[in-house]
Amino acid sequence: MNIIFTHTDKSRLVSTVILLLFSILLTAQKPADLIIHNARIYTVNQSFDTAEAMAVSKGKIVAVGKSSDILNFYRSKNTQDLQGKTVFPGFIDAHCHFSGYATDKWKCELWGTKSWEEIIQRLTAYSKTAPLEWIYGRSWDQNNWTVKEFPNKSKLDQLFPDRPVYLKRVDGHAAIANQKALDIAGITAKTKVRGGEIEKINGKLTGILIDNAMLLVEKHIPEISDDLAIRYFGELQQKCFSYGLTSLHDCGMSVHTFGLLEKAQEQEILKMKIFALLEDNPGTYSEWIGKGRFTNGNITFGGYKVYSDGALGSRGACLLHDYSDKKGWRGFLLKDKKHFLNLAQKLSKSNLQMCTHAIGDSANRTILQIYGDVLNGKNDRRWRIEHAQIVDKDDVGLFGKYSVIPSVQPTHATSDMNWAESRIGNERLKHSYAYQDLLQQNGWLPLGTDFPVEEINPIKTFYAAVARKDAKHLPVGGFQKENALTREQALRGMSIWAAKAAFQDNELGSLEVGKSADFVVLSDDLMNISEDRILQTKVLQTFSGGQKVHGQ
């Protein structure tokens, strides 16, 4: 029997076959929560491979590869054609003060002020609506003024004789207080403090307090409510997401603040991945070192942030030789060496990290030697020195010898470059902010911002690292360009190496199968555009755990 098909029948048969094949294809395809394709994806894996597409399921990356392969093997109701745009792993800030910055939101913002007179104007306006009796300001920097000298409290005393005023310098290592605040703290010209300085001129208090002297006043300043702190966490988180940050290392918080972060997470207000380092409080050693490292949702407790010295801008950094602009003065350690050795010995018996702030060459030598005595050679403890700003040339090799990780902030170099030489002279400056030299010690280098000391923006971190220039694109040839990082090194430092600095490199930091789907979509390809276009790059979208947390 011959079966004859009409044209209509043939069309129906073809349609049926196509539908059947499509049905089979759909059945064979694996479901995904999100597919992005037609992109330039920098995976930041070991080979620094690029890809075109990525599939995400349950917050994890399940496939990375060519667009055709991903679209053939996966299906999703949420599929994005990125039209060739660049995708990076979500940025990780390896050193910042997230919770401290958030809870400072009620304070008078003094960032970017150009003179003491401008600060007075801001304070006068702020005082009219200040939420507390205390007038508290943050982030002034005399190095940005025409007269680059510490101010005097006399004008504050005149304007606010009955209200305490406390203004913290940008680095958090110096402050100025008016007489009312000094009286509340019981500070007189005879007051002594170890690990700090109460400045006097001709025997009279100027109001300037450096490092541990600040604590005498700060303990009297009331804290905001827990509910308000949690609200501020949420608000700052959104700002971080807008800059492409999906994870950060919060350096030096109290046990109470750690609990507030956990509470904010329980309330689904906080979704940021936070690696938390507790402040150096001996009262917490027994319980928290005993607990060891642990993770609760997106929050991980991983160790202690310790301060060995102050900052260069306030001349509290501990130097081996005199400051070039203050003869007879070398700064100071904030605590006795025995304190740092005691904590190092305790932490060496746990799985926790010791992460110590060290700016001056003397402080860096002291901590490197203590680490070396406890760690005893090569290891994988990933103990860190935060900042590692001024390191004597004879001590650089100790980072590699004892596997100590320098955790640095590239924008510090470009913020300090205009005045650092006046503090330490040309010879010491050659061995300062030496990021390429430090990277070579262990083969990797985590990068951060130290916000709010610097701006949150990771694009500025990238630019400062590779160009060694500030936002004005100066200096023309770059500051000590021999210590610039390559673009690949900078990106690794802001992603996989930052994750590695927190023992999280198996979970975060690169776009590989099995890792959290944390990534950013950028307006430009930072790996290929000209240097002068880097700072124009925008974060278009930010994804955390496969969920869009910023962008359209």
XYZ file of C-alpha atoms in Angstrom, residues 52-535:
484
model
C 31.341 32.844 27.577
C 28.572 31.458 29.751
C 27.714 30.168 33.186
C 24.851 28.213 34.750
C 23.820 28.623 38.367
C 21.674 26.409 40.570
C 20.898 26.737 44.292
C 23.390 29.564 44.633
C 26.291 27.562 43.220
C 27.980 27.545 39.840
C 27.151 24.275 38.060
C 28.758 24.908 34.676
C 31.125 27.342 32.981
C 31.983 27.252 29.293
C 30.929 28.243 25.796
C 27.519 29.838 25.265
C 26.426 27.106 22.844
C 27.320 24.326 25.277
C 25.661 25.942 28.286
C 22.472 26.762 26.349
C 22.327 23.232 24.903
C 22.726 21.463 28.219
C 20.843 23.832 30.576
C 17.527 25.649 30.580
C 16.283 28.424 32.833
C 13.459 30.907 33.048
C 16.123 33.433 34.066
C 18.513 33.665 31.121
C 20.553 36.789 30.439
C 22.319 37.691 27.216
C 25.081 40.033 28.406
C 25.943 41.151 24.875
C 29.675 40.755 25.335
C 29.976 42.520 28.682
C 32.707 41.625 31.168
C 32.074 39.413 34.207
C 34.448 39.186 37.170
C 34.168 37.219 40.412
C 32.494 39.295 43.111
C 35.071 41.601 44.649
C 36.363 40.709 48.117
C 37.748 43.401 50.417
C 40.476 41.724 52.476
C 40.656 44.505 55.052
C 37.930 46.936 56.025
C 35.839 48.092 58.962
C 32.304 47.373 57.828
C 30.509 47.259 61.176
C 32.454 50.207 62.577
C 31.737 52.344 59.513
C 28.062 51.409 59.580
C 27.595 52.365 63.219
C 29.446 55.636 62.606
C 26.659 56.801 60.320
C 25.161 59.115 62.945
C 28.419 61.070 63.165
C 29.387 64.246 61.331
C 31.154 63.356 58.072
C 34.456 65.214 57.733
C 35.862 63.294 54.763
C 37.337 65.578 52.107
C 37.499 68.722 54.222
C 40.220 71.097 53.049
C 40.788 73.159 56.200
C 40.085 73.394 59.922
C 37.729 76.280 59.128
C 35.637 74.016 56.887
C 35.397 71.474 59.697
C 34.161 74.163 62.079
C 31.458 75.116 59.559
C 30.307 71.508 59.213
C 30.236 70.999 62.976
C 28.214 74.149 63.531
C 25.539 72.959 61.099
C 25.636 69.374 62.422
C 25.302 70.447 66.056
C 21.804 71.762 65.405
C 20.426 68.306 64.573
C 22.969 65.970 66.205
C 21.106 62.931 67.631
C 23.190 62.842 70.820
C 24.637 65.382 73.211
C 28.090 64.441 71.960
C 29.258 66.092 68.752
C 31.206 63.329 67.065
C 32.940 63.708 63.704
C 35.056 61.329 61.662
C 37.629 61.307 58.830
C 39.486 64.618 58.867
C 43.038 64.622 57.499
C 45.372 67.548 58.070
C 47.604 66.331 55.243
C 44.903 67.521 52.811
C 44.934 71.038 54.249
C 47.024 74.012 53.146
C 48.409 74.165 56.675
C 49.364 70.522 57.258
C 49.440 70.656 61.040
C 47.256 69.221 63.793
C 44.541 71.700 64.850
C 44.056 73.131 68.335
C 40.899 72.748 70.423
C 40.527 76.466 71.237
C 37.829 77.119 68.614
C 35.900 74.025 69.758
C 36.039 75.268 73.352
C 34.704 78.636 72.277
C 31.808 77.279 70.203
C 30.854 74.304 72.386
C 31.756 75.058 75.998
C 29.023 72.811 77.398
C 28.873 69.988 74.830
C 31.585 67.361 74.430
C 33.203 67.301 70.993
C 35.303 64.434 69.646
C 36.627 64.337 66.092
C 38.486 61.256 64.877
C 41.173 61.461 62.200
C 40.715 59.533 58.936
C 43.060 56.704 59.947
C 41.327 56.205 63.304
C 44.647 56.634 65.140
C 44.311 60.247 66.264
C 41.530 62.557 67.390
C 40.903 66.017 68.732
C 38.646 66.607 71.739
C 37.401 69.838 73.263
C 37.860 70.716 76.933
C 34.394 69.444 77.893
C 35.215 65.979 76.492
C 38.640 66.014 78.180
C 37.012 66.932 81.495
C 34.525 64.069 81.196
C 37.453 61.701 80.557
C 39.476 63.146 83.449
C 42.378 64.092 81.173
C 44.746 66.782 82.430
C 48.217 67.936 81.470
C 49.577 65.420 83.998
C 47.739 62.396 82.585
C 50.004 59.617 81.330
C 49.050 56.830 78.927
C 51.022 53.874 77.622
C 50.935 53.259 73.885
C 49.578 56.705 73.142
C 50.203 60.422 73.419
C 48.342 63.369 74.898
C 49.711 66.351 73.034
C 50.772 69.439 74.945
C 52.314 72.687 73.725
C 53.980 74.876 76.340
C 52.427 72.630 78.976
C 48.854 73.147 77.760
C 46.564 70.535 76.220
C 45.911 71.015 72.512
C 43.110 68.434 72.467
C 45.072 66.061 70.208
C 44.998 62.443 71.369
C 46.947 59.693 69.640
C 46.207 55.943 69.716
C 45.609 54.592 73.250
C 44.997 58.108 74.587
C 41.836 58.159 72.489
C 40.361 55.307 74.518
C 40.218 57.523 77.603
C 37.518 59.591 75.872
C 35.863 56.968 73.683
C 34.727 54.842 76.620
C 32.469 57.726 77.682
C 30.720 58.158 74.320
C 27.280 56.456 74.300
C 26.575 53.760 71.728
C 23.614 53.756 69.395
C 20.822 51.226 69.883
C 21.184 47.687 68.547
C 18.189 48.136 66.265
C 19.682 51.245 64.695
C 23.046 49.506 64.261
C 21.356 46.634 62.415
C 19.536 49.080 60.159
C 22.833 50.765 59.355
C 24.369 47.362 58.502
C 21.694 46.895 55.860
C 22.184 50.356 54.398
C 25.963 50.045 54.164
C 25.603 46.571 52.677
C 23.676 48.006 49.731
C 26.401 50.564 49.152
C 28.988 47.769 49.147
C 26.915 45.725 46.688
C 26.679 48.760 44.397
C 30.475 48.774 44.184
C 30.598 45.052 43.399
C 31.647 43.823 46.837
C 30.160 40.431 47.695
C 32.447 39.519 50.576
C 34.646 41.368 53.047
C 36.974 40.913 56.000
C 35.706 43.009 58.924
C 38.801 43.721 60.991
C 38.528 44.167 64.735
C 34.995 43.983 66.109
C 33.659 43.399 69.602
C 31.882 40.221 70.636
C 28.699 42.283 70.951
C 29.023 43.529 67.368
C 29.587 39.986 66.129
C 26.302 39.026 67.781
C 24.562 41.951 66.087
C 25.814 40.785 62.692
C 24.396 37.336 63.392
C 21.100 38.909 64.463
C 20.977 41.024 61.288
C 21.521 37.861 59.280
C 18.720 36.059 61.134
C 16.407 38.949 60.291
C 17.452 38.615 56.621
C 18.717 42.180 56.649
C 22.340 41.163 56.207
C 23.303 38.993 53.218
C 26.924 40.053 52.794
C 29.553 37.346 53.270
C 31.626 38.504 56.228
C 34.893 37.101 57.542
C 35.028 38.478 61.072
C 38.131 39.169 63.131
C 37.573 40.014 66.784
C 39.266 42.950 68.471
C 42.230 42.253 70.735
C 40.396 41.880 74.055
C 42.046 39.475 76.542
C 38.659 39.002 78.195
C 37.508 37.043 75.135
C 40.547 34.790 74.697
C 39.435 31.875 76.835
C 35.976 31.435 75.305
C 36.574 32.431 71.691
C 39.951 30.837 71.129
C 38.418 27.724 72.649
C 35.560 27.894 70.130
C 37.931 28.036 67.214
C 36.942 28.919 63.689
C 33.254 28.512 62.863
C 30.722 29.613 60.257
C 27.133 30.693 60.768
C 25.444 31.204 57.414
C 27.423 33.888 55.597
C 29.376 34.941 58.687
C 32.664 33.285 59.645
C 34.705 33.896 62.777
C 38.325 33.324 61.826
C 40.677 34.995 64.275
C 41.860 38.200 65.906
C 42.790 41.629 64.569
C 45.613 43.099 66.653
C 47.149 46.592 66.617
C 50.913 46.747 67.083
C 51.383 50.447 66.305
C 49.576 53.519 65.024
C 49.544 55.272 61.657
C 52.107 57.234 59.676
C 49.858 60.255 59.197
C 49.550 60.814 62.951
C 53.198 59.811 63.591
C 52.107 56.850 65.684
C 53.727 54.266 63.401
C 56.657 52.643 65.211
C 59.913 53.284 63.324
C 63.449 51.930 63.690
C 64.852 55.465 63.313
C 63.570 58.975 63.941
C 60.805 60.542 61.904
C 62.353 62.799 59.281
C 60.025 65.639 60.294
C 60.198 65.100 64.065
C 63.673 64.490 65.394
C 63.889 62.332 68.498
C 60.504 60.738 67.789
C 60.049 57.174 66.552
C 56.416 56.456 67.392
C 55.588 53.543 69.670
C 54.177 50.067 70.063
C 50.661 50.148 71.472
C 51.370 47.296 73.888
C 54.346 45.478 75.347
C 55.977 42.844 73.116
C 55.017 40.200 75.666
C 51.351 40.875 74.951
C 51.739 40.058 71.253
C 53.852 36.984 72.007
C 51.305 35.729 74.557
C 48.434 36.016 72.066
C 50.499 34.417 69.292
C 51.260 31.437 71.502
C 47.588 31.031 72.426
C 46.428 31.259 68.806
C 49.110 28.833 67.638
C 47.296 26.102 69.567
C 44.031 26.826 67.723
C 42.880 26.974 64.095
C 42.494 30.748 64.257
C 44.498 33.403 62.441
C 46.463 36.244 63.945
C 46.161 39.371 61.805
C 48.264 42.236 63.102
C 48.249 45.867 62.045
C 51.838 46.994 61.471
C 52.707 50.239 59.693
C 56.242 51.182 60.778
C 59.410 49.208 60.023
C 60.036 48.601 63.726
C 56.499 47.299 64.264
C 56.770 45.059 61.199
C 60.102 43.653 62.413
C 58.727 43.011 65.890
C 55.649 41.155 64.665
C 57.553 39.205 62.011
C 60.016 38.033 64.650
C 57.221 37.034 67.050
C 55.396 35.182 64.279
C 58.655 33.475 63.340
C 59.318 32.330 66.901
C 55.841 30.790 67.121
C 55.311 29.511 63.564
C 58.835 28.127 63.223
C 59.360 28.068 59.452
C 57.116 27.396 56.458
C 53.477 26.682 57.281
C 49.899 27.102 56.082
C 48.517 29.054 59.031
C 48.009 32.168 56.874
C 48.785 34.547 59.696
C 48.729 38.061 58.340
C 50.343 41.437 58.759
C 47.810 44.090 57.899
C 49.206 47.023 55.885
C 52.937 46.057 55.965
C 53.515 49.638 54.887
C 57.139 50.368 55.799
C 59.334 47.266 55.878
C 63.089 47.379 56.283
C 64.820 45.800 53.269
C 66.479 43.249 55.569
C 63.075 42.079 56.849
C 61.148 41.583 53.607
C 62.367 38.001 53.289
C 60.825 37.086 56.647
C 57.366 37.115 55.047
C 58.420 34.222 52.835
C 60.549 32.479 55.446
C 57.630 32.175 57.871
C 54.784 32.118 55.308
C 53.379 35.363 56.718
C 50.782 36.979 54.454
C 51.049 40.744 53.853
C 47.504 42.120 53.514
C 47.750 45.495 51.782
C 45.595 48.364 50.562
C 46.794 49.909 47.277
C 44.952 53.213 47.744
C 47.026 53.832 50.889
C 50.051 54.243 48.631
C 48.380 56.825 46.413
C 46.788 58.652 49.364
C 50.071 58.876 51.289
C 52.524 59.438 48.420
C 52.325 63.253 48.539
C 53.440 63.528 52.161
C 54.997 60.178 53.185
C 58.508 61.270 52.179
C 58.324 64.170 54.620
C 57.661 61.644 57.407
C 60.284 59.008 56.595
C 62.645 60.414 53.941
C 63.475 59.124 50.486
C 65.537 56.076 51.459
C 62.881 54.480 53.680
C 60.175 55.417 51.191
C 61.848 53.187 48.584
C 60.974 50.182 50.756
C 57.438 51.316 51.548
C 54.160 50.357 49.854
C 56.271 47.741 48.049
C 53.448 45.498 46.875
C 55.283 43.667 44.093
C 58.187 42.896 46.429
C 55.757 41.624 49.058
C 53.806 39.541 46.542
C 56.959 37.686 45.530
C 57.500 36.418 49.063
C 54.642 33.896 49.017
C 53.401 34.220 45.444
C 50.091 35.819 46.384
C 48.820 39.016 47.967
C 45.323 39.884 49.286
C 44.079 43.426 48.631
C 41.613 45.612 50.495
C 40.664 49.231 51.103
C 40.630 49.738 54.907
C 37.377 51.653 54.419
C 36.360 54.105 55.791
C 40.022 55.177 55.893
C 39.838 54.974 52.087
C 36.825 54.791 49.778
C 34.942 51.503 49.385
C 35.280 51.439 45.587
C 37.276 48.330 44.436
C 37.817 49.909 41.003
C 40.012 52.491 42.730
C 41.882 49.650 44.427
C 42.521 48.088 41.016
C 43.661 51.389 39.505
C 45.976 52.258 42.397
C 47.498 48.770 42.250
C 48.273 48.712 38.515
C 48.788 52.418 37.702
C 50.082 53.594 41.105
C 48.167 56.834 40.544
C 45.429 58.668 42.424
C 41.996 59.670 41.142
C 43.562 62.723 39.467
C 45.773 60.334 37.433
C 48.883 61.575 39.230
C 51.808 61.287 39.263
C 52.135 60.967 35.489
C 54.643 58.124 35.605
C 53.098 56.413 38.619
C 54.349 56.335 42.213
C 57.301 53.920 42.515
C 55.947 52.076 39.475
C 58.400 49.213 39.959
C 56.068 47.980 42.708
C 52.901 48.124 40.611
C 50.936 44.920 40.214
C 49.946 43.460 36.867
C 46.233 43.532 36.061
C 45.970 39.795 36.603
C 47.695 40.093 39.990
C 45.412 42.939 41.011
C 42.265 41.025 40.063
C 43.490 37.927 41.867
C 44.272 40.070 44.906
C 40.686 41.362 44.956
C 39.142 37.920 44.506
C 40.807 34.520 44.891
C 43.791 35.707 46.937
C 41.516 37.679 49.265
C 39.440 34.521 49.713
C 42.613 32.512 50.345
C 43.619 34.974 53.078
C 40.505 33.805 54.971
C 40.786 30.082 54.078
C 37.748 30.539 51.829
C 39.371 29.895 48.440
C 37.548 26.579 48.052
C 34.199 28.381 48.353
C 34.705 31.903 46.972
C 36.950 34.063 44.871
C 36.733 32.482 41.414
C 34.012 31.438 38.989
C 34.412 27.672 39.062
C 32.002 24.770 39.385
C 30.940 24.192 42.976
C 31.706 27.712 44.207
C 29.252 30.378 45.309
C 27.814 32.284 42.338
C 29.193 35.657 43.401
C 29.974 37.823 40.392
C 29.804 41.309 38.923
C 28.927 42.588 35.461
C 31.072 45.556 34.435
C 30.648 48.284 31.847
C 34.223 47.804 30.596
C 36.895 45.129 30.462
C 39.406 46.197 33.113
C 41.928 43.729 31.757
C 42.196 45.427 28.367
C 41.045 49.048 28.439
C 43.582 51.868 28.665
C 44.724 52.928 32.133
C 43.039 56.309 31.904
C 39.630 54.622 31.396
C 39.819 52.296 34.396
C 38.184 54.704 36.854
